[in-house]
mmCIF file of C-alpha atoms in Angstrom:
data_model
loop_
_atom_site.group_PDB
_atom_site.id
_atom_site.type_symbol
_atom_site.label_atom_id
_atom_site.label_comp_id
_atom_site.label_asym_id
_atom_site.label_seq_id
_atom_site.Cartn_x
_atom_site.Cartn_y
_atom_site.Cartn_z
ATOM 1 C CA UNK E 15 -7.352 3.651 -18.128
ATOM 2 C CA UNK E 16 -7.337 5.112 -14.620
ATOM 3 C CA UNK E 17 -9.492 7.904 -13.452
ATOM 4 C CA UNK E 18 -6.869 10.288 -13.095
ATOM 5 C CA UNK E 19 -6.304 9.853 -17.214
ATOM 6 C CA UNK E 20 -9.393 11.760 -18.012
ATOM 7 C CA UNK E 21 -7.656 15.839 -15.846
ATOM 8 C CA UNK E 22 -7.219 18.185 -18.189
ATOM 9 C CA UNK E 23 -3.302 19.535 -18.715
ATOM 10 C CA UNK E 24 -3.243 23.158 -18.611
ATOM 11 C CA UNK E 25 -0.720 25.720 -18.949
ATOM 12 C CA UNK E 26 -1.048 28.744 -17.507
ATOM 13 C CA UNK E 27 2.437 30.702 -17.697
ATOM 14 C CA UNK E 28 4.269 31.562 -21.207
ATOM 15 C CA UNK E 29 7.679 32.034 -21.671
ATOM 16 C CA UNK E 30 11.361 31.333 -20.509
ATOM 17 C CA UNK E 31 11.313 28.843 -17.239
ATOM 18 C CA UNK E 32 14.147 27.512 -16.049
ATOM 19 C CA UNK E 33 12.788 24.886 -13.579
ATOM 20 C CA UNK E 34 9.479 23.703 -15.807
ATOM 21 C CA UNK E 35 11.845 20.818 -16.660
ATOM 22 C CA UNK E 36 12.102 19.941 -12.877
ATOM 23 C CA UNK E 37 8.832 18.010 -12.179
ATOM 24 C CA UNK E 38 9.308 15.750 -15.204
ATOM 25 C CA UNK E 39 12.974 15.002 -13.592
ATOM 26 C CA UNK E 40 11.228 13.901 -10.273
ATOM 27 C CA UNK E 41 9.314 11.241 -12.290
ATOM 28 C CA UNK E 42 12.554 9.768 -13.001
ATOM 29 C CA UNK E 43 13.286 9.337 -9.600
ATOM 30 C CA UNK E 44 9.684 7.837 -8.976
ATOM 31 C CA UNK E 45 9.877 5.418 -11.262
ATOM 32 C CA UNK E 46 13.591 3.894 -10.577
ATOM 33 C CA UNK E 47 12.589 4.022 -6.677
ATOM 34 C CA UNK E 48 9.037 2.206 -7.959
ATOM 35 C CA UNK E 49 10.719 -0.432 -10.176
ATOM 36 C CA UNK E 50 13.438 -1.954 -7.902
ATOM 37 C CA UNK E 51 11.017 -2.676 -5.232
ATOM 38 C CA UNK E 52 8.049 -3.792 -7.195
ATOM 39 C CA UNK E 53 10.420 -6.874 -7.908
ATOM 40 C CA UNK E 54 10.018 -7.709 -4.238
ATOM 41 C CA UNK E 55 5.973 -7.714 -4.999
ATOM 42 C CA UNK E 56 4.323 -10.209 -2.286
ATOM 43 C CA UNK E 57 7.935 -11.588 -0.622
ATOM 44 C CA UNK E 58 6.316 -10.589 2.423
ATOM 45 C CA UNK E 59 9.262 -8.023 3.653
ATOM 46 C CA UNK E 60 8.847 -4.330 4.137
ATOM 47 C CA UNK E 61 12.228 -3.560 4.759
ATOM 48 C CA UNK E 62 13.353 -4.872 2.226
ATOM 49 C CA UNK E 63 11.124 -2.954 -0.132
ATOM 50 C CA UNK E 64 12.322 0.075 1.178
ATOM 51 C CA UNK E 65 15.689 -0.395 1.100
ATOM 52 C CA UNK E 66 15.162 -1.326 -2.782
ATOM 53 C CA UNK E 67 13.337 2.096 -3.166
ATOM 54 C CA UNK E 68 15.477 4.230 -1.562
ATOM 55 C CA UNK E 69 18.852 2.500 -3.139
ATOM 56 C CA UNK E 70 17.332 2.862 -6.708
ATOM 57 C CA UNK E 71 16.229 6.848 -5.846
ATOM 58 C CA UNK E 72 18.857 8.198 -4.319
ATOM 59 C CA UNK E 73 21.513 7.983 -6.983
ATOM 60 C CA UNK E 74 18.331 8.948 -9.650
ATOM 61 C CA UNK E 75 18.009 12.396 -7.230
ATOM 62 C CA UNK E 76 21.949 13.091 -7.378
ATOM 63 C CA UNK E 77 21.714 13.806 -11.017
ATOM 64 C CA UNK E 78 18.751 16.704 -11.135
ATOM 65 C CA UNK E 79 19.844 20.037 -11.373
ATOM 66 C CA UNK E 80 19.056 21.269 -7.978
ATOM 67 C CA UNK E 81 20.257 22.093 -4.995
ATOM 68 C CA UNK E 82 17.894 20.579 -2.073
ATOM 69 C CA UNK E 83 17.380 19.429 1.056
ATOM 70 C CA UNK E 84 15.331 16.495 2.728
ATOM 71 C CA UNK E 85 12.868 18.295 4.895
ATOM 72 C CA UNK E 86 10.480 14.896 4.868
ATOM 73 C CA UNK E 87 12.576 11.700 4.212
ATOM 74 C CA UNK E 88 13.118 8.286 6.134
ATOM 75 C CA UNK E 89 14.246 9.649 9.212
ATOM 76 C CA UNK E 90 17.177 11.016 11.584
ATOM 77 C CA UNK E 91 20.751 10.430 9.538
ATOM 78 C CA UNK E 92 21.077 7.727 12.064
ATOM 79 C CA UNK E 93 18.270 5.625 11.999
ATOM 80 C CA UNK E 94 18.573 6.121 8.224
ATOM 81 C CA UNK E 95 21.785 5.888 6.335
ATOM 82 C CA UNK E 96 19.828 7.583 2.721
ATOM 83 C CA UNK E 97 17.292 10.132 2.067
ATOM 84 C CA UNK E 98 17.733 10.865 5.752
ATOM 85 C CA UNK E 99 16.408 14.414 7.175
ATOM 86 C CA UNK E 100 18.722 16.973 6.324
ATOM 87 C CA UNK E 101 20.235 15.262 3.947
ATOM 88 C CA UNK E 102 21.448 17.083 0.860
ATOM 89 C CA UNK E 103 19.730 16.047 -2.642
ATOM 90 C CA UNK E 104 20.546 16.705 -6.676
ATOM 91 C CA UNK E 105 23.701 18.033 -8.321
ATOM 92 C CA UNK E 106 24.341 21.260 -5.720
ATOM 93 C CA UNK E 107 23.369 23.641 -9.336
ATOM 94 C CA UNK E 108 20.756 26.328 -9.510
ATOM 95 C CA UNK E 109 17.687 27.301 -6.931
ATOM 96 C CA UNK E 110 17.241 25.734 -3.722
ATOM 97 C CA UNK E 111 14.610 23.473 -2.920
ATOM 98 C CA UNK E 112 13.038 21.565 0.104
ATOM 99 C CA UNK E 113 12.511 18.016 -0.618
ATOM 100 C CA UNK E 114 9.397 15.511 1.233
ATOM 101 C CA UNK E 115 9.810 12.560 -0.513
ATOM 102 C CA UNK E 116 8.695 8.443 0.515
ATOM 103 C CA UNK E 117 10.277 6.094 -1.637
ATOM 104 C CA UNK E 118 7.328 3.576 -1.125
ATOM 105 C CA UNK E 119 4.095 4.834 0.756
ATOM 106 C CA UNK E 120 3.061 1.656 1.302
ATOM 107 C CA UNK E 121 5.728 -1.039 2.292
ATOM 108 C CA UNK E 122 3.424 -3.494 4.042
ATOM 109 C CA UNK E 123 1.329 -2.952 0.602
ATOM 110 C CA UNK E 124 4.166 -3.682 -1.780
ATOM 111 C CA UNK E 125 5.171 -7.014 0.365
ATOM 112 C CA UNK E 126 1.620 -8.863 0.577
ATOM 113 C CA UNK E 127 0.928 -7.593 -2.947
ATOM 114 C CA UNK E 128 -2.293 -5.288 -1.966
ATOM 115 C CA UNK E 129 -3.260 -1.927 -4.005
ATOM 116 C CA UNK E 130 -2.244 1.509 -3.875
ATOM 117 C CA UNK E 131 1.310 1.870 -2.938
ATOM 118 C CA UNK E 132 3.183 4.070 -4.648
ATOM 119 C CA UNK E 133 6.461 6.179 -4.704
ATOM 120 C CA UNK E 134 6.238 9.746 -4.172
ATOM 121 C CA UNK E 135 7.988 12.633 -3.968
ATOM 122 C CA UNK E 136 7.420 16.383 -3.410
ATOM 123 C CA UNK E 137 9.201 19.702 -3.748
ATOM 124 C CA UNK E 138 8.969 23.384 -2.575
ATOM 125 C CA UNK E 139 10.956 26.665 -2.336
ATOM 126 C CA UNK E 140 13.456 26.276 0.513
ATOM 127 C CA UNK E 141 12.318 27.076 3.706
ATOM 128 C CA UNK E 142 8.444 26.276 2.555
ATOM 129 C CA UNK E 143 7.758 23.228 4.140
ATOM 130 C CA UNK E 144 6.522 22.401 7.432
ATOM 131 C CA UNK E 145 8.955 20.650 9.877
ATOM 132 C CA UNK E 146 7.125 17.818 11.653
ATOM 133 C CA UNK E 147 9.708 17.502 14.393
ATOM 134 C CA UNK E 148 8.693 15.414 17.418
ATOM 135 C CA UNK E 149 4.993 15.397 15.891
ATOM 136 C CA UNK E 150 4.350 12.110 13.843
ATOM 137 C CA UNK E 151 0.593 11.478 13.653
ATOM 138 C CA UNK E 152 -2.036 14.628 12.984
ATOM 139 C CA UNK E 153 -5.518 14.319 12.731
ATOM 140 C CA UNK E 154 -6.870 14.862 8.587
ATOM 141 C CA UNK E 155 -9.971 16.212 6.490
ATOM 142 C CA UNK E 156 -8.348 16.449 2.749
ATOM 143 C CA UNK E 157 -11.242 17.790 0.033
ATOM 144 C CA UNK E 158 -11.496 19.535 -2.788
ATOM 145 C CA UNK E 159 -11.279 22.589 -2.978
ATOM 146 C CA UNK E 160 -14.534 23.498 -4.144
ATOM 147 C CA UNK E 161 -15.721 22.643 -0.800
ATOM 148 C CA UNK E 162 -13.151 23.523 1.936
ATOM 149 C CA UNK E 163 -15.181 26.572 2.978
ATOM 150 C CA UNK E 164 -18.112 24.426 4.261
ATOM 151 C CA UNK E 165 -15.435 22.450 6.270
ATOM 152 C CA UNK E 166 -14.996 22.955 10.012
ATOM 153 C CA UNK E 167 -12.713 20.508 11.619
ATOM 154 C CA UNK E 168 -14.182 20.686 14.888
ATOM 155 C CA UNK E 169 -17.729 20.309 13.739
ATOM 156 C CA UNK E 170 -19.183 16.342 14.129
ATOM 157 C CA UNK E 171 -18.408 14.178 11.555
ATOM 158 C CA UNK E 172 -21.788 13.852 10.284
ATOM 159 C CA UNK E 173 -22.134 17.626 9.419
ATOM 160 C CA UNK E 174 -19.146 17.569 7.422
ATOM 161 C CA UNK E 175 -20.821 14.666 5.193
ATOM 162 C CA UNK E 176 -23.855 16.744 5.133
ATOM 163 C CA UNK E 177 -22.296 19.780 4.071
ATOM 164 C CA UNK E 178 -20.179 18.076 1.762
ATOM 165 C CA UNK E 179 -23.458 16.628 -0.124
ATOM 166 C CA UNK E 180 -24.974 19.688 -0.191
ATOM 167 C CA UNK E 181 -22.292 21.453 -1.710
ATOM 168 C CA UNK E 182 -21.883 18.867 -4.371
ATOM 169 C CA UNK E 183 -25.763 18.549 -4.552
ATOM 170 C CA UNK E 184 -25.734 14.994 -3.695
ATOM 171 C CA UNK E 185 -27.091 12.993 -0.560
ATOM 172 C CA UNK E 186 -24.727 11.572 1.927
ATOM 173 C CA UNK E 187 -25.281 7.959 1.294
ATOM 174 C CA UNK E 188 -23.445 9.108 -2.068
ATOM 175 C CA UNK E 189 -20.441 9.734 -0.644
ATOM 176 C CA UNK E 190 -17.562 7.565 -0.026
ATOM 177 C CA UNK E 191 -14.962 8.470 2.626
ATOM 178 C CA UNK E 192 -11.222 7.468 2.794
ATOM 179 C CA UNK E 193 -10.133 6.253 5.981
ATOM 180 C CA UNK E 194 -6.559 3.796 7.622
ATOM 181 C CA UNK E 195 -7.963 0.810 8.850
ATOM 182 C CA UNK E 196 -6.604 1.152 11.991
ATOM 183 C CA UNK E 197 -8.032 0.408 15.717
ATOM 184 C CA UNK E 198 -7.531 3.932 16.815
ATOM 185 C CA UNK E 199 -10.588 4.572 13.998
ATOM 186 C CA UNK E 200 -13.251 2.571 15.529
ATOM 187 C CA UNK E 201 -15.491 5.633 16.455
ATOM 188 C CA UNK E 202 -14.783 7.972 13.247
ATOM 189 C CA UNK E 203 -16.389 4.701 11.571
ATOM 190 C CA UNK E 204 -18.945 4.328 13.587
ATOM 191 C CA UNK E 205 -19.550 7.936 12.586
ATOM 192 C CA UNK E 206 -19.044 7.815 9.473
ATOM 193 C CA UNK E 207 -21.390 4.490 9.274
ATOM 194 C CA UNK E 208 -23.955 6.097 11.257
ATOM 195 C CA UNK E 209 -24.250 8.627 8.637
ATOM 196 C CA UNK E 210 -25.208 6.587 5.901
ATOM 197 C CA UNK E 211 -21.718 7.553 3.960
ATOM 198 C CA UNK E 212 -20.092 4.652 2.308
ATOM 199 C CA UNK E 213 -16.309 4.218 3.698
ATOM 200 C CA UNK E 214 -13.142 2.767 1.449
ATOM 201 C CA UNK E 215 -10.797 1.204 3.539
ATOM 202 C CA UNK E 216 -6.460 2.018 3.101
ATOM 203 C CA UNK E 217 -4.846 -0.865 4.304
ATOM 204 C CA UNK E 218 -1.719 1.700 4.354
ATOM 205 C CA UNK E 219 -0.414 4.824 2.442
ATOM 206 C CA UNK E 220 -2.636 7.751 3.159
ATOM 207 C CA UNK E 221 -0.720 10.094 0.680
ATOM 208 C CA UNK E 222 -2.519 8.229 -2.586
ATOM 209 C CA UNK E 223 -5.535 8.511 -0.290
ATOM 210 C CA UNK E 224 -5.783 12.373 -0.533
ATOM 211 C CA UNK E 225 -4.936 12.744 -3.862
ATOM 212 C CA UNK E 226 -8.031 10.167 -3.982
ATOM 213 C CA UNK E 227 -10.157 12.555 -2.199
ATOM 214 C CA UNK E 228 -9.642 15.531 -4.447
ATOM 215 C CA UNK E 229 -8.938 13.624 -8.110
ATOM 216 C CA UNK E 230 -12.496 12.967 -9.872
ATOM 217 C CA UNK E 231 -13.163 9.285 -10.958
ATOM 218 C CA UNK E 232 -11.573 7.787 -7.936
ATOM 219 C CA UNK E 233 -14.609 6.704 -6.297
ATOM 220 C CA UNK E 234 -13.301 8.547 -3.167
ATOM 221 C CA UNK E 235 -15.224 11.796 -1.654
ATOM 222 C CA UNK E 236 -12.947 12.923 1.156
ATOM 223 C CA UNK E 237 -10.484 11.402 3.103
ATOM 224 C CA UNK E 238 -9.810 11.582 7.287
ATOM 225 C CA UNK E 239 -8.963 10.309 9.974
ATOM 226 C CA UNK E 240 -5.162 10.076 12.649
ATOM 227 C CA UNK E 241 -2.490 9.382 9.455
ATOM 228 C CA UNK E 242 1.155 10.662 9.478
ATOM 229 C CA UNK E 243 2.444 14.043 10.031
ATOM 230 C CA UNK E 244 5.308 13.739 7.161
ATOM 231 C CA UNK E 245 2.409 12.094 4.711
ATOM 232 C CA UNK E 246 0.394 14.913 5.634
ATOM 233 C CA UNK E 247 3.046 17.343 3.982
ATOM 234 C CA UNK E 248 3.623 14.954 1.106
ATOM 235 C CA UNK E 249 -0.112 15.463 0.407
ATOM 236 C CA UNK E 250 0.096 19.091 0.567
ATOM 237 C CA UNK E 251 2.519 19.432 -2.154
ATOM 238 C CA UNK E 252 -0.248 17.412 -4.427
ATOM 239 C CA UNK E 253 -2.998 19.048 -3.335
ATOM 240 C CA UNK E 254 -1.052 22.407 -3.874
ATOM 241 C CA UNK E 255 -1.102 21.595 -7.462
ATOM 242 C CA UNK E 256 -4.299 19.727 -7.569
ATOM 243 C CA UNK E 257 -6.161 22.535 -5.729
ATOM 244 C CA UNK E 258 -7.566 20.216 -2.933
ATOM 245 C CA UNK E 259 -7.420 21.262 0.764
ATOM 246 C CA UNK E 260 -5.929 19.449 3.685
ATOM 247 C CA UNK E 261 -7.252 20.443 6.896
ATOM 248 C CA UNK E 262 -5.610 19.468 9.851
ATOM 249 C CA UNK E 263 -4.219 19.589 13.430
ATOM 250 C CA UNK E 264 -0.992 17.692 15.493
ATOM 251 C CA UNK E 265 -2.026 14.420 17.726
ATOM 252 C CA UNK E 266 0.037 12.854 20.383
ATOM 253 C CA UNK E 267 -0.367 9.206 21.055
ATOM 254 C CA UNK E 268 0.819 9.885 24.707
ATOM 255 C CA UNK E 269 2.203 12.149 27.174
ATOM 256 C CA UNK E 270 5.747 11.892 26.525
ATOM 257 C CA UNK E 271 4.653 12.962 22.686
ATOM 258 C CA UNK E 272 3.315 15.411 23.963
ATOM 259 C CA UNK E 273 4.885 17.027 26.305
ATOM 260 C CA UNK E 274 7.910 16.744 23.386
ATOM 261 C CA UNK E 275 5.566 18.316 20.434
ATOM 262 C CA UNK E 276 4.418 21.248 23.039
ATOM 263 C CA UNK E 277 8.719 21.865 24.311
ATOM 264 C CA UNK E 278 9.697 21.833 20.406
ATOM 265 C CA UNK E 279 7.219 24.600 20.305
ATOM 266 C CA UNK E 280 4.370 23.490 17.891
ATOM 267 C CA UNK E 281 0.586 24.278 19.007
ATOM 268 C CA UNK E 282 -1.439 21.116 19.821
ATOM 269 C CA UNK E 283 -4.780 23.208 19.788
ATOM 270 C CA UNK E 284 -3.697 25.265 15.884
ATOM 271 C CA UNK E 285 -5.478 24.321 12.622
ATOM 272 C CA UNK E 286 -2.994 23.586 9.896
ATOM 273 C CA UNK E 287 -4.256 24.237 6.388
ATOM 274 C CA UNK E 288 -2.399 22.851 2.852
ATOM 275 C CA UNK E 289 -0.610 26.114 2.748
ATOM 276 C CA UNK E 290 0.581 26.274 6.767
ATOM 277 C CA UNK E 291 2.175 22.655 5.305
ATOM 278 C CA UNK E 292 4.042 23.516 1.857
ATOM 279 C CA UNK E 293 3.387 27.842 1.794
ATOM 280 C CA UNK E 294 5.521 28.078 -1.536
ATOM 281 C CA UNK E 295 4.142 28.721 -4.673
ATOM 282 C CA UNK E 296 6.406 26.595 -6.918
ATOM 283 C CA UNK E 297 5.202 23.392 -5.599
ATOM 284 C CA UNK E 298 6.198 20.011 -8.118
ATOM 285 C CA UNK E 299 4.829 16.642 -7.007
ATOM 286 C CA UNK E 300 5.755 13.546 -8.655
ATOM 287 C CA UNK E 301 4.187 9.780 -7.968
ATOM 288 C CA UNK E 302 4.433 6.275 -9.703
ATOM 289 C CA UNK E 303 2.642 3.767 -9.047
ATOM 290 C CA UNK E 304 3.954 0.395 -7.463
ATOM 291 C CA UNK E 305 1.096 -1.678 -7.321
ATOM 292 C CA UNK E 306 -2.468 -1.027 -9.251
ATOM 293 C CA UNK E 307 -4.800 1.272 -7.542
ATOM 294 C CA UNK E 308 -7.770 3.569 -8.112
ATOM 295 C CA UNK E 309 -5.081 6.605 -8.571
ATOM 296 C CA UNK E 310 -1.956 4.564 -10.920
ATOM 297 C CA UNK E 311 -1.568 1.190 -12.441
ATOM 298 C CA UNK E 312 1.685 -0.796 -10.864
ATOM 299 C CA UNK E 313 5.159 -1.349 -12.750
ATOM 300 C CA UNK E 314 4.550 -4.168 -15.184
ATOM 301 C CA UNK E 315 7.490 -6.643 -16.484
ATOM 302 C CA UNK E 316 7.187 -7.519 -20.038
ATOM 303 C CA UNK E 317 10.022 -9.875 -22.414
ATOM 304 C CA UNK E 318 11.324 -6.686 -24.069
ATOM 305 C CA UNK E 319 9.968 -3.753 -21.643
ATOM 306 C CA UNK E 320 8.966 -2.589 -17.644
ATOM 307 C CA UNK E 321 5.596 -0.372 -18.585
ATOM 308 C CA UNK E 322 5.401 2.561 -15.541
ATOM 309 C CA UNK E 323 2.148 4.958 -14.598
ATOM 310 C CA UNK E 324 3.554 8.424 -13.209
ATOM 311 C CA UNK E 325 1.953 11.612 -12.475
ATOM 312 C CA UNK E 326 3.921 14.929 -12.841
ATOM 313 C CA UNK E 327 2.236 18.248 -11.143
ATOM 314 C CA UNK E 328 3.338 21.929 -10.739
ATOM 315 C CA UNK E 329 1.534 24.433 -8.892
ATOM 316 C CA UNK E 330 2.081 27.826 -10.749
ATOM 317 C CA UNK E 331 1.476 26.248 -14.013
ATOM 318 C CA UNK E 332 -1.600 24.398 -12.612
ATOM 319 C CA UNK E 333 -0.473 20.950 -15.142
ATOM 320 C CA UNK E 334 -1.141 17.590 -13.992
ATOM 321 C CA UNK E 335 0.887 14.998 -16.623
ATOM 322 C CA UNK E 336 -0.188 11.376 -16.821
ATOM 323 C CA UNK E 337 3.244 9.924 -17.781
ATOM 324 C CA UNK E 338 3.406 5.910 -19.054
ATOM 325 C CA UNK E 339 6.982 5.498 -18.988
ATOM 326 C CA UNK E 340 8.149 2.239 -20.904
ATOM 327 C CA UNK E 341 11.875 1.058 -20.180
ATOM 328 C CA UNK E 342 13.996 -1.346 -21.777
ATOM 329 C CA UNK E 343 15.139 -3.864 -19.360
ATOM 330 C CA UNK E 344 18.411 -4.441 -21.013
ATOM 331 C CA UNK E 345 19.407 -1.355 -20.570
ATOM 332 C CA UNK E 346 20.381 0.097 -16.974
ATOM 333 C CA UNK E 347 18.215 1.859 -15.671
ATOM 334 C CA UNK E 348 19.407 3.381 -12.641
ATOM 335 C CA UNK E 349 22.599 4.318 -14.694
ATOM 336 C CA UNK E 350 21.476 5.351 -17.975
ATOM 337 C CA UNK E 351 18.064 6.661 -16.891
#
């Protein structure tokens, strides 16, 4: 049983709801995308485990009753024939909807066979979401929310851990920060080291990550650190439901970036809060997991079934499902699912 097993499920709105059904729909989506490409578990190619995610989700999104539109997907139409930006998602029925959604976070994860990749996808009111443009990487602190009002972004690393502890009356050698091991995060470790915190290394996929940070039982305090712009909004739509807080602000890795993020007319210097990143308050989030990890156990192949670990979140309601979704393999899934 993972950690995330032992939220609570609360309802907090009574009565006639015409898009309460929609979360649970996402999970179908989730777990198609999650079991095509867990069958390319450890063959060593990420492309190939994307293209197997986004072939098995795309047809899955065509049939829910909405009317949406990728605002965070796999890139320009060109560069990405499905589930590109702009692209138009569901049936064209009922309310519109902007979609962020990552088919695997965590490629390089799913092809060597590591933990913690999973398939995710988000939703919000149309015209809700924040529009990364030219800006891929911003800098993160995700919480929870209990503590976001001790947070300052600009303050030194080690007084964030410190008022962190404090606030969760605990010492800082308690606490166990989230952070991409990646070269560009040589100092924040050295910080975070020097502090006495304990650090948990992502090989890749900072979305699971933050939903880490804020989900108890993980074994994961806080996350930070230079991750991407479009998983930053991913994680917003979680933490929207989840209550967390993601506080962040744009990076450029060079002067082209940018001099492109600054013409597009974003704000290099403005602090972007969960809410600046999804601001509607119908947010649904929906993950499965790929392979096992603190936050989902993997897809599992059985003789007579495929076992799947989803989670299912709405904001207004405030109801975070754990969903184990067992298939029959004889049956098609991506057709009759």
């Amino acid at each position: 049983m993972t950690a995330i097993q032992t939220m609570t499920a609360t309802q907090t709105r009574i009565g006639p709801d015409p898009d309460r059904n929609l979360a649970l729909e996402l999970v179908r989506a989730t777990e198609a995308a999650a079991i095509n490409c867990s069958r390319l578990l450890g063959f060593g190619d990420k492309n190939a485990v994307d293209a197997a995610a986004v072939d098995a989700m795309r047809p899955v999104l065509g049939t829910v009753r909405m009317n949406g539109v990728v605002v965070i997907g796999e890139g320009e139409k060109d560069e990405a024939p499905m589930l590109y930006n702009g692209e138009r998602v569901g049936d064209g029925t009922g309310p519109e909807w902007d979609i962020a959604v990552d088919p695997v976070d965590g490629t390089t994860l799913t092809a060597k066979s590591l933990p913690d990749a999973v398939s995710v996808l988000g939703v919000s009111p149309r015209g809700t979401m924040f529009n990364p443009g030219p800006a891929v990487y911003m800098y993160k602190l995700v919480v929870p929310g209990l503590v976001a009002d001790a947070i300052d972004i600009d303050a030194p690393l080690a007084d964030t851990l410190s008022r962190i502890a404090k606030a969760t009356d605990r010492s800082v050698s308690d606490l166990t920060v989230a952070v991409l091991d990646r070269p560009r995060h040589e100092q924040l470790v050295a910080e975070i080291r020097q502090a006495g915190a304990r650090i948990r290394f992502l090989l890749d996929g900072d979305v699971a990550g933050a939903i880490m940070a804020v989900s108890p039982g993980t074994g994961v305090d806080l996350l930070v650190g230079v991750g991407g712009t479009p998983e930053g909004v991913l994680a917003a739509c979680a933490l929207r439901c989840l209550g967390g807080e993601l506080i962040g602000r744009l990076t450029a890795r060079d002067a082209d970036e940018k001099r492109a993020i600054i013409d597009a007319g974003y704000d290099l210097d403005q602090v972007l809060t969960t809410t600046d990143l999804v601001s509607g308050n119908n947010v649904f989030f929906a993950a499965t997991g790929v392979t096992d990890g603190a936050l989902l156990q993997g897809v599992r192949f059985e003789s007579n079934r495929i076992t799947t670990h989803s989670l299912s979140m709405r904001s207004r309601s405030g109801t975070v499902r754990l969903i184990e979704g067992r298939h029959d393999p004889e049956r098609s899934l991506l057709v009759n699912h």
